[in-house]
Amino acid sequence: MAQRTLSIVKPDAVRKGFTGAILAEIEKAGFRIGAIKKQSISKEQAQGFYQVHAGKPFFDGLTTFMSSGPLVLMVLEKENAIADLRKLMGATNPANAEEGTIRKRFAGSVQENAIHGSDAEDTAAFEIGYWFAGYELI
Ligand code: GDP
């Protein structure tokens, strides 16, 4: 059974023109793009999305960054999608990311790290529902 995960090409990667290259890596790894949209988000929308990080020292910088320009929101489908995407993304800090991962290749810093992927089934369900309406996922 295919599993769904929420992914975001973050504003740094969109700005640098890496969207297509990142999507190619994702498809090459066997994910199906179930839904996709490019949009800008407000700081309040970013705060709602990252509410688990509210209170952390990087929360304000992170939500300012995520609302600094267009990003690409995606629902990805594949068997074991959540864990497999995390592996393809690499470590949060690109300095610690393995060779061949998206963050190693495309991320500039621990904050501006090119891509988001849900980290568990419950967060994937919350994150997909946060950005996509049911009719967009048919
Ligand atoms: P992820 O699941 O690998 O995206 O990492 P987290 O859920 O821990 O953090 C969410 C996002 O916050 C990361 O992708 C980074 O953009 C940012 N972030 C995490 N840790 C730090 C940090 O120590 N400093 C800064 N500036 N940003 C961070």
Tab-separated table of N, CA and C and ligand atoms in Angstrom:
chain	number	residue	atom	x	y	z
A	1	MET	N	0.843	-1.214	0.000
A	1	MET	CA	0.000	0.000	0.000
A	1	MET	C	0.871	1.254	0.000
A	2	ALA	N	0.562	2.167	-0.890
A	2	ALA	CA	1.347	3.406	-0.937
A	2	ALA	C	1.070	4.243	0.308
A	3	GLN	N	2.104	4.873	0.797
A	3	GLN	CA	1.992	5.789	1.935
A	3	GLN	C	2.174	7.209	1.410
A	4	ARG	N	1.531	8.174	2.082
A	4	ARG	CA	1.666	9.567	1.670
A	4	ARG	C	2.543	10.352	2.640
A	5	THR	N	3.299	11.299	2.094
A	5	THR	CA	4.056	12.223	2.933
A	5	THR	C	3.964	13.623	2.337
A	6	LEU	N	4.177	14.618	3.190
A	6	LEU	CA	4.117	16.018	2.728
A	6	LEU	C	5.547	16.497	2.541
A	7	SER	N	5.812	17.066	1.383
A	7	SER	CA	7.141	17.610	1.128
A	7	SER	C	7.027	19.052	0.664
A	8	ILE	N	8.066	19.828	0.928
A	8	ILE	CA	8.119	21.222	0.485
A	8	ILE	C	9.496	21.497	-0.105
A	9	VAL	N	9.514	22.034	-1.332
A	9	VAL	CA	10.757	22.642	-1.827
A	9	VAL	C	10.758	24.036	-1.219
A	10	LYS	N	11.709	24.290	-0.316
A	10	LYS	CA	11.703	25.511	0.484
A	10	LYS	C	12.138	26.724	-0.352
A	11	PRO	N	11.845	27.950	0.149
A	11	PRO	CA	12.097	29.154	-0.644
A	11	PRO	C	13.539	29.332	-1.130
A	12	ASP	N	14.526	28.871	-0.363
A	12	ASP	CA	15.929	29.015	-0.810
A	12	ASP	C	16.157	28.247	-2.103
A	13	ALA	N	15.648	27.011	-2.164
A	13	ALA	CA	15.869	26.170	-3.342
A	13	ALA	C	15.062	26.680	-4.542
A	14	VAL	N	13.856	27.185	-4.285
A	14	VAL	CA	13.053	27.751	-5.381
A	14	VAL	C	13.792	28.967	-5.952
A	15	ARG	N	14.288	29.841	-5.058
A	15	ARG	CA	15.017	31.051	-5.472
A	15	ARG	C	16.245	30.722	-6.310
A	16	LYS	N	16.940	29.656	-5.945
A	16	LYS	CA	18.183	29.303	-6.654
A	16	LYS	C	17.929	28.521	-7.941
A	17	GLY	N	16.649	28.227	-8.240
A	17	GLY	CA	16.341	27.503	-9.479
A	17	GLY	C	16.562	26.010	-9.389
A	18	PHE	N	16.434	25.440	-8.171
A	18	PHE	CA	16.658	24.003	-7.972
A	18	PHE	C	15.379	23.174	-7.975
A	19	THR	N	14.222	23.818	-8.197
A	19	THR	CA	12.960	23.070	-8.084
A	19	THR	C	12.958	21.843	-9.004
A	20	GLY	N	13.264	22.053	-10.271
A	20	GLY	CA	13.209	20.946	-11.241
A	20	GLY	C	14.173	19.833	-10.887
A	21	ALA	N	15.384	20.197	-10.487
A	21	ALA	CA	16.395	19.185	-10.147
A	21	ALA	C	15.955	18.376	-8.924
A	22	ILE	N	15.343	19.034	-7.957
A	22	ILE	CA	14.884	18.325	-6.755
A	22	ILE	C	13.709	17.404	-7.100
A	23	LEU	N	12.783	17.894	-7.916
A	23	LEU	CA	11.657	17.033	-8.338
A	23	LEU	C	12.175	15.823	-9.111
A	24	ALA	N	13.200	16.018	-9.914
A	24	ALA	CA	13.765	14.895	-10.672
A	24	ALA	C	14.339	13.844	-9.735
A	25	GLU	N	15.040	14.286	-8.683
A	25	GLU	CA	15.580	13.340	-7.689
A	25	GLU	C	14.459	12.559	-7.019
A	26	ILE	N	13.382	13.267	-6.693
A	26	ILE	CA	12.245	12.647	-6.010
A	26	ILE	C	11.599	11.589	-6.907
A	27	GLU	N	11.390	11.925	-8.169
A	27	GLU	CA	10.771	10.957	-9.093
A	27	GLU	C	11.715	9.786	-9.371
A	28	LYS	N	12.988	10.091	-9.495
A	28	LYS	CA	13.981	9.041	-9.756
A	28	LYS	C	13.996	8.033	-8.609
A	29	ALA	N	13.706	8.514	-7.403
A	29	ALA	CA	13.700	7.632	-6.229
A	29	ALA	C	12.385	6.846	-6.110
A	30	GLY	N	11.489	7.020	-7.068
A	30	GLY	CA	10.292	6.173	-7.099
A	30	GLY	C	9.043	6.767	-6.475
A	31	PHE	N	9.093	8.049	-6.132
A	31	PHE	CA	7.894	8.687	-5.577
A	31	PHE	C	6.970	9.121	-6.700
A	32	ARG	N	5.667	9.043	-6.446
A	32	ARG	CA	4.665	9.604	-7.339
A	32	ARG	C	4.234	10.948	-6.749
A	33	ILE	N	4.196	11.973	-7.591
A	33	ILE	CA	3.734	13.277	-7.123
A	33	ILE	C	2.206	13.261	-7.189
A	34	GLY	N	1.577	13.117	-6.024
A	34	GLY	CA	0.118	12.999	-5.968
A	34	GLY	C	-0.573	14.340	-6.099
A	35	ALA	N	0.081	15.400	-5.607
A	35	ALA	CA	-0.454	16.763	-5.706
A	35	ALA	C	0.724	17.708	-5.587
A	36	ILE	N	0.617	18.870	-6.253
A	36	ILE	CA	1.729	19.835	-6.219
A	36	ILE	C	1.202	21.241	-6.470
A	37	LYS	N	1.719	22.215	-5.719
A	37	LYS	CA	1.365	23.611	-5.991
A	37	LYS	C	2.463	24.549	-5.489
A	38	LYS	N	2.696	25.601	-6.290
A	38	LYS	CA	3.671	26.633	-5.919
A	38	LYS	C	2.908	27.819	-5.371
A	39	GLN	N	3.300	28.304	-4.209
A	39	GLN	CA	2.630	29.476	-3.641
A	39	GLN	C	3.528	30.150	-2.604
A	40	SER	N	3.159	31.374	-2.260
A	40	SER	CA	3.819	32.049	-1.145
A	40	SER	C	2.930	31.867	0.076
A	41	ILE	N	3.542	31.785	1.257
A	41	ILE	CA	2.758	31.624	2.478
A	41	ILE	C	3.058	32.797	3.415
A	42	SER	N	2.121	33.088	4.293
A	42	SER	CA	2.325	34.171	5.254
A	42	SER	C	3.128	33.650	6.450
A	43	LYS	N	3.649	34.580	7.225
A	43	LYS	CA	4.378	34.193	8.440
A	43	LYS	C	3.442	33.434	9.391
A	44	GLU	N	2.187	33.870	9.476
A	44	GLU	CA	1.219	33.196	10.356
A	44	GLU	C	0.982	31.749	9.879
A	45	GLN	N	0.880	31.559	8.564
A	45	GLN	CA	0.697	30.195	8.044
A	45	GLN	C	1.920	29.334	8.360
A	46	ALA	N	3.111	29.925	8.255
A	46	ALA	CA	4.343	29.186	8.583
A	46	ALA	C	4.367	28.836	10.078
A	47	GLN	N	3.919	29.770	10.914
A	47	GLN	CA	3.886	29.508	12.366
A	47	GLN	C	2.937	28.356	12.690
A	48	GLY	N	1.808	28.303	12.001
A	48	GLY	CA	0.844	27.219	12.223
A	48	GLY	C	1.411	25.874	11.786
A	49	PHE	N	2.097	25.896	10.662
A	49	PHE	CA	2.680	24.657	10.134
A	49	PHE	C	3.756	24.114	11.073
A	50	TYR	N	4.595	25.019	11.606
A	50	TYR	CA	5.714	24.614	12.459
A	50	TYR	C	5.386	24.773	13.942
A	51	GLN	N	4.119	24.637	14.309
A	51	GLN	CA	3.729	24.899	15.699
A	51	GLN	C	4.477	24.025	16.703
A	52	VAL	N	4.938	22.821	16.290
A	52	VAL	CA	5.694	21.978	17.237
A	52	VAL	C	7.017	22.630	17.637
A	53	HIS	N	7.488	23.567	16.825
A	53	HIS	CA	8.764	24.227	17.130
A	53	HIS	C	8.589	25.584	17.815
A	54	ALA	N	7.341	25.974	18.101
A	54	ALA	CA	7.101	27.271	18.759
A	54	ALA	C	7.902	27.313	20.056
A	55	GLY	N	8.592	28.425	20.307
A	55	GLY	CA	9.382	28.549	21.534
A	55	GLY	C	10.840	28.200	21.340
A	56	LYS	N	11.171	27.490	20.247
A	56	LYS	CA	12.590	27.175	20.015
A	56	LYS	C	13.311	28.426	19.512
A	57	PRO	N	14.619	28.502	19.764
A	57	PRO	CA	15.359	29.719	19.384
A	57	PRO	C	15.306	30.016	17.884
A	58	PHE	N	15.156	28.977	17.041
A	58	PHE	CA	15.169	29.219	15.594
A	58	PHE	C	13.780	29.449	15.002
A	59	PHE	N	12.729	29.460	15.858
A	59	PHE	CA	11.344	29.524	15.356
A	59	PHE	C	11.069	30.803	14.563
A	60	ASP	N	11.503	31.935	15.091
A	60	ASP	CA	11.212	33.194	14.393
A	60	ASP	C	11.953	33.264	13.059
A	61	GLY	N	13.225	32.894	13.059
A	61	GLY	CA	14.003	32.902	11.817
A	61	GLY	C	13.430	31.926	10.802
A	62	LEU	N	13.035	30.759	11.279
A	62	LEU	CA	12.496	29.725	10.392
A	62	LEU	C	11.199	30.195	9.725
A	63	THR	N	10.301	30.778	10.500
A	63	THR	CA	9.007	31.177	9.928
A	63	THR	C	9.150	32.423	9.043
A	64	THR	N	10.125	33.283	9.355
A	64	THR	CA	10.418	34.410	8.455
A	64	THR	C	10.966	33.878	7.136
A	65	PHE	N	11.887	32.944	7.217
A	65	PHE	CA	12.462	32.327	6.009
A	65	PHE	C	11.392	31.637	5.161
A	66	MET	N	10.534	30.836	5.797
A	66	MET	CA	9.538	30.073	5.033
A	66	MET	C	8.512	30.982	4.348
A	67	SER	N	8.365	32.215	4.868
A	67	SER	CA	7.416	33.151	4.251
A	67	SER	C	8.143	34.201	3.402
A	68	SER	N	9.412	33.943	3.065
A	68	SER	CA	10.226	34.946	2.356
A	68	SER	C	10.104	34.882	0.844
A	69	GLY	N	9.385	33.906	0.316
A	69	GLY	CA	9.252	33.772	-1.132
A	69	GLY	C	8.506	32.505	-1.456
A	70	PRO	N	8.186	32.295	-2.734
A	70	PRO	CA	7.402	31.128	-3.102
A	70	PRO	C	8.076	29.810	-2.727
A	71	LEU	N	7.256	28.839	-2.418
A	71	LEU	CA	7.733	27.481	-2.164
A	71	LEU	C	6.836	26.519	-2.933
A	72	VAL	N	7.236	25.257	-2.958
A	72	VAL	CA	6.462	24.261	-3.700
A	72	VAL	C	6.008	23.176	-2.730
A	73	LEU	N	4.695	23.070	-2.589
A	73	LEU	CA	4.089	22.092	-1.677
A	73	LEU	C	3.714	20.839	-2.458
A	74	MET	N	4.015	19.670	-1.900
A	74	MET	CA	3.735	18.424	-2.613
A	74	MET	C	3.242	17.337	-1.666
A	75	VAL	N	2.359	16.502	-2.185
A	75	VAL	CA	2.039	15.251	-1.521
A	75	VAL	C	2.700	14.153	-2.336
A	76	LEU	N	3.584	13.397	-1.698
A	76	LEU	CA	4.324	12.335	-2.391
A	76	LEU	C	3.812	10.974	-1.938
A	77	GLU	N	3.751	10.050	-2.871
A	77	GLU	CA	3.196	8.717	-2.590
A	77	GLU	C	4.176	7.623	-3.004
A	78	LYS	N	4.260	6.618	-2.139
A	78	LYS	CA	5.201	5.524	-2.376
A	78	LYS	C	5.088	4.588	-1.190
A	79	GLU	N	5.453	3.341	-1.380
A	79	GLU	CA	5.561	2.463	-0.225
A	79	GLU	C	6.662	3.022	0.678
A	80	ASN	N	6.423	3.117	1.962
A	80	ASN	CA	7.438	3.607	2.907
A	80	ASN	C	7.888	5.043	2.602
A	81	ALA	N	6.945	5.860	2.107
A	81	ALA	CA	7.279	7.207	1.624
A	81	ALA	C	7.922	8.081	2.704
A	82	ILE	N	7.424	7.999	3.933
A	82	ILE	CA	7.890	8.916	4.976
A	82	ILE	C	9.377	8.685	5.275
A	83	ALA	N	9.722	7.452	5.568
A	83	ALA	CA	11.124	7.144	5.899
A	83	ALA	C	12.026	7.288	4.679
A	84	ASP	N	11.530	6.871	3.516
A	84	ASP	CA	12.378	6.932	2.320
A	84	ASP	C	12.670	8.373	1.914
A	85	LEU	N	11.695	9.267	2.087
A	85	LEU	CA	11.959	10.673	1.756
A	85	LEU	C	12.967	11.265	2.739
A	86	ARG	N	12.822	10.942	4.022
A	86	ARG	CA	13.781	11.460	5.015
A	86	ARG	C	15.213	11.036	4.657
A	87	LYS	N	15.339	9.799	4.176
A	87	LYS	CA	16.652	9.296	3.781
A	87	LYS	C	17.181	10.064	2.561
A	88	LEU	N	16.308	10.277	1.597
A	88	LEU	CA	16.699	11.002	0.381
A	88	LEU	C	17.057	12.458	0.695
A	89	MET	N	16.372	13.056	1.690
A	89	MET	CA	16.637	14.451	2.061
A	89	MET	C	18.009	14.612	2.704
A	90	GLY	N	18.379	13.692	3.590
A	90	GLY	CA	19.618	13.826	4.359
A	90	GLY	C	19.394	14.605	5.643
A	91	ALA	N	20.444	14.745	6.435
A	91	ALA	CA	20.357	15.371	7.758
A	91	ALA	C	19.915	16.832	7.666
A	92	THR	N	19.257	17.298	8.735
A	92	THR	CA	18.748	18.677	8.801
A	92	THR	C	19.849	19.687	8.467
A	93	ASN	N	21.022	19.498	9.079
A	93	ASN	CA	22.168	20.357	8.791
A	93	ASN	C	22.931	19.763	7.597
A	94	PRO	N	22.971	20.483	6.476
A	94	PRO	CA	23.620	19.916	5.282
A	94	PRO	C	25.079	19.535	5.513
A	95	ALA	N	25.701	20.158	6.517
A	95	ALA	CA	27.095	19.809	6.829
A	95	ALA	C	27.196	18.359	7.295
A	96	ASN	N	26.090	17.829	7.831
A	96	ASN	CA	26.083	16.438	8.316
A	96	ASN	C	25.388	15.488	7.348
A	97	ALA	N	24.915	16.002	6.220
A	97	ALA	CA	24.139	15.162	5.290
A	97	ALA	C	25.063	14.283	4.460
A	98	GLU	N	24.582	13.072	4.171
A	98	GLU	CA	25.390	12.131	3.395
A	98	GLU	C	25.480	12.552	1.937
A	99	GLU	N	26.563	12.138	1.289
A	99	GLU	CA	26.749	12.343	-0.152
A	99	GLU	C	25.528	11.826	-0.907
A	100	GLY	N	25.109	12.565	-1.905
A	100	GLY	CA	24.025	12.091	-2.751
A	100	GLY	C	22.643	12.473	-2.254
A	101	THR	N	22.555	13.010	-1.035
A	101	THR	CA	21.242	13.420	-0.536
A	101	THR	C	20.895	14.818	-1.074
A	102	ILE	N	19.613	15.122	-1.034
A	102	ILE	CA	19.149	16.414	-1.574
A	102	ILE	C	19.752	17.566	-0.783
A	103	ARG	N	19.804	17.443	0.539
A	103	ARG	CA	20.348	18.544	1.329
A	103	ARG	C	21.852	18.705	1.106
A	104	LYS	N	22.559	17.608	0.935
A	104	LYS	CA	24.001	17.706	0.647
A	104	LYS	C	24.211	18.495	-0.647
A	105	ARG	N	23.377	18.209	-1.639
A	105	ARG	CA	23.573	18.828	-2.965
A	105	ARG	C	23.031	20.246	-3.057
A	106	PHE	N	21.881	20.500	-2.387
A	106	PHE	CA	21.167	21.743	-2.684
A	106	PHE	C	20.985	22.694	-1.501
A	107	ALA	N	21.292	22.244	-0.271
A	107	ALA	CA	21.018	23.097	0.892
A	107	ALA	C	22.203	24.005	1.206
A	108	GLY	N	21.897	25.202	1.715
A	108	GLY	CA	22.951	26.160	2.025
A	108	GLY	C	23.296	26.231	3.498
A	109	SER	N	22.352	25.934	4.374
A	109	SER	CA	22.589	26.058	5.814
A	109	SER	C	21.564	25.220	6.574
A	110	VAL	N	21.719	25.146	7.896
A	110	VAL	CA	20.787	24.346	8.698
A	110	VAL	C	19.365	24.898	8.577
A	111	GLN	N	19.229	26.200	8.415
A	111	GLN	CA	17.877	26.769	8.262
A	111	GLN	C	17.410	26.701	6.803
A	112	GLU	N	18.246	27.161	5.903
A	112	GLU	CA	17.866	27.210	4.484
A	112	GLU	C	18.306	25.899	3.844
A	113	ASN	N	17.551	24.839	4.183
A	113	ASN	CA	18.003	23.495	3.838
A	113	ASN	C	17.161	22.801	2.769
A	114	ALA	N	16.616	23.590	1.870
A	114	ALA	CA	16.111	23.128	0.558
A	114	ALA	C	14.806	22.333	0.554
A	115	ILE	N	14.606	21.475	1.535
A	115	ILE	CA	13.450	20.562	1.439
A	115	ILE	C	12.909	20.205	2.817
A	116	HIS	N	11.608	20.011	2.859
A	116	HIS	CA	10.929	19.491	4.051
A	116	HIS	C	10.328	18.131	3.736
A	117	GLY	N	10.300	17.248	4.725
A	117	GLY	CA	9.568	15.989	4.613
A	117	GLY	C	8.997	15.624	5.966
A	118	SER	N	7.754	15.169	5.992
A	118	SER	CA	7.113	14.774	7.265
A	118	SER	C	7.967	13.719	7.969
A	119	ASP	N	7.924	13.720	9.328
A	119	ASP	CA	8.791	12.782	10.042
A	119	ASP	C	8.069	11.576	10.637
A	120	ALA	N	6.734	11.509	10.522
A	120	ALA	CA	6.001	10.366	11.067
A	120	ALA	C	4.597	10.348	10.464
A	121	GLU	N	3.870	9.239	10.693
A	121	GLU	CA	2.533	9.122	10.090
A	121	GLU	C	1.578	10.197	10.583
A	122	ASP	N	1.623	10.485	11.892
A	122	ASP	CA	0.671	11.472	12.412
A	122	ASP	C	1.002	12.879	11.925
A	123	THR	N	2.299	13.203	11.838
A	123	THR	CA	2.646	14.539	11.338
A	123	THR	C	2.355	14.637	9.843
A	124	ALA	N	2.524	13.559	9.097
A	124	ALA	CA	2.203	13.581	7.662
A	124	ALA	C	0.714	13.875	7.465
A	125	ALA	N	-0.128	13.240	8.264
A	125	ALA	CA	-1.578	13.457	8.141
A	125	ALA	C	-1.916	14.920	8.462
A	126	PHE	N	-1.333	15.462	9.531
A	126	PHE	CA	-1.568	16.864	9.884
A	126	PHE	C	-1.078	17.793	8.770
A	127	GLU	N	0.119	17.554	8.277
A	127	GLU	CA	0.739	18.467	7.305
A	127	GLU	C	0.027	18.425	5.951
A	128	ILE	N	-0.400	17.232	5.519
A	128	ILE	CA	-1.138	17.139	4.252
A	128	ILE	C	-2.457	17.896	4.382
A	129	GLY	N	-3.142	17.689	5.495
A	129	GLY	CA	-4.420	18.369	5.720
A	129	GLY	C	-4.268	19.875	5.888
A	130	TYR	N	-3.096	20.304	6.349
A	130	TYR	CA	-2.842	21.734	6.562
A	130	TYR	C	-2.768	22.472	5.224
A	131	TRP	N	-2.171	21.852	4.226
A	131	TRP	CA	-1.929	22.545	2.942
A	131	TRP	C	-2.844	22.123	1.805
A	132	PHE	N	-3.467	20.946	1.909
A	132	PHE	CA	-4.261	20.434	0.788
A	132	PHE	C	-5.674	20.077	1.226
A	133	ALA	N	-6.635	20.498	0.395
A	133	ALA	CA	-8.026	20.106	0.615
A	133	ALA	C	-8.252	18.718	0.019
A	134	GLY	N	-9.252	18.026	0.504
A	134	GLY	CA	-9.540	16.668	0.036
A	134	GLY	C	-9.680	16.578	-1.473
A	135	TYR	N	-10.338	17.577	-2.076
A	135	TYR	CA	-10.575	17.508	-3.528
A	135	TYR	C	-9.279	17.658	-4.336
A	136	GLU	N	-8.221	18.142	-3.703
A	136	GLU	CA	-6.941	18.279	-4.418
A	136	GLU	C	-6.147	16.978	-4.419
A	137	LEU	N	-6.633	16.001	-3.679
A	137	LEU	CA	-5.845	14.767	-3.496
A	137	LEU	C	-6.448	13.570	-4.233
A	138	ILE	N	-7.431	13.834	-5.076
A	138	ILE	CA	-8.083	12.727	-5.785
A	138	ILE	C	-7.129	12.152	-6.823
B	1	GDP	P1	13.735	18.490	9.704
B	1	GDP	O1	12.666	17.520	10.108
B	1	GDP	O2	15.014	17.825	9.250
B	1	GDP	O3	13.255	19.515	8.701
B	1	GDP	O4	14.180	19.299	11.019
B	1	GDP	P2	13.333	19.848	12.269
B	1	GDP	O5	11.916	19.370	12.245
B	1	GDP	O6	14.148	19.579	13.494
B	1	GDP	O7	13.348	21.441	12.059
B	1	GDP	C1	12.502	22.049	11.132
B	1	GDP	C2	13.299	23.052	10.339
B	1	GDP	O8	13.748	24.089	11.216
B	1	GDP	C3	14.588	22.531	9.697
B	1	GDP	O9	14.376	21.875	8.466
B	1	GDP	C4	15.376	23.801	9.522
B	1	GDP	O10	14.902	24.570	8.393
B	1	GDP	C5	15.033	24.554	10.795
B	1	GDP	N1	15.992	24.270	11.874
B	1	GDP	C6	16.104	23.129	12.607
B	1	GDP	N2	17.086	23.211	13.516
B	1	GDP	C7	17.613	24.458	13.354
B	1	GDP	C8	18.673	25.153	14.014
B	1	GDP	O11	19.334	24.649	14.915
B	1	GDP	N3	18.919	26.429	13.573
B	1	GDP	C9	18.206	27.018	12.581
B	1	GDP	N4	18.493	28.275	12.209
B	1	GDP	N5	17.199	26.383	11.940
B	1	GDP	C10	16.916	25.113	12.313
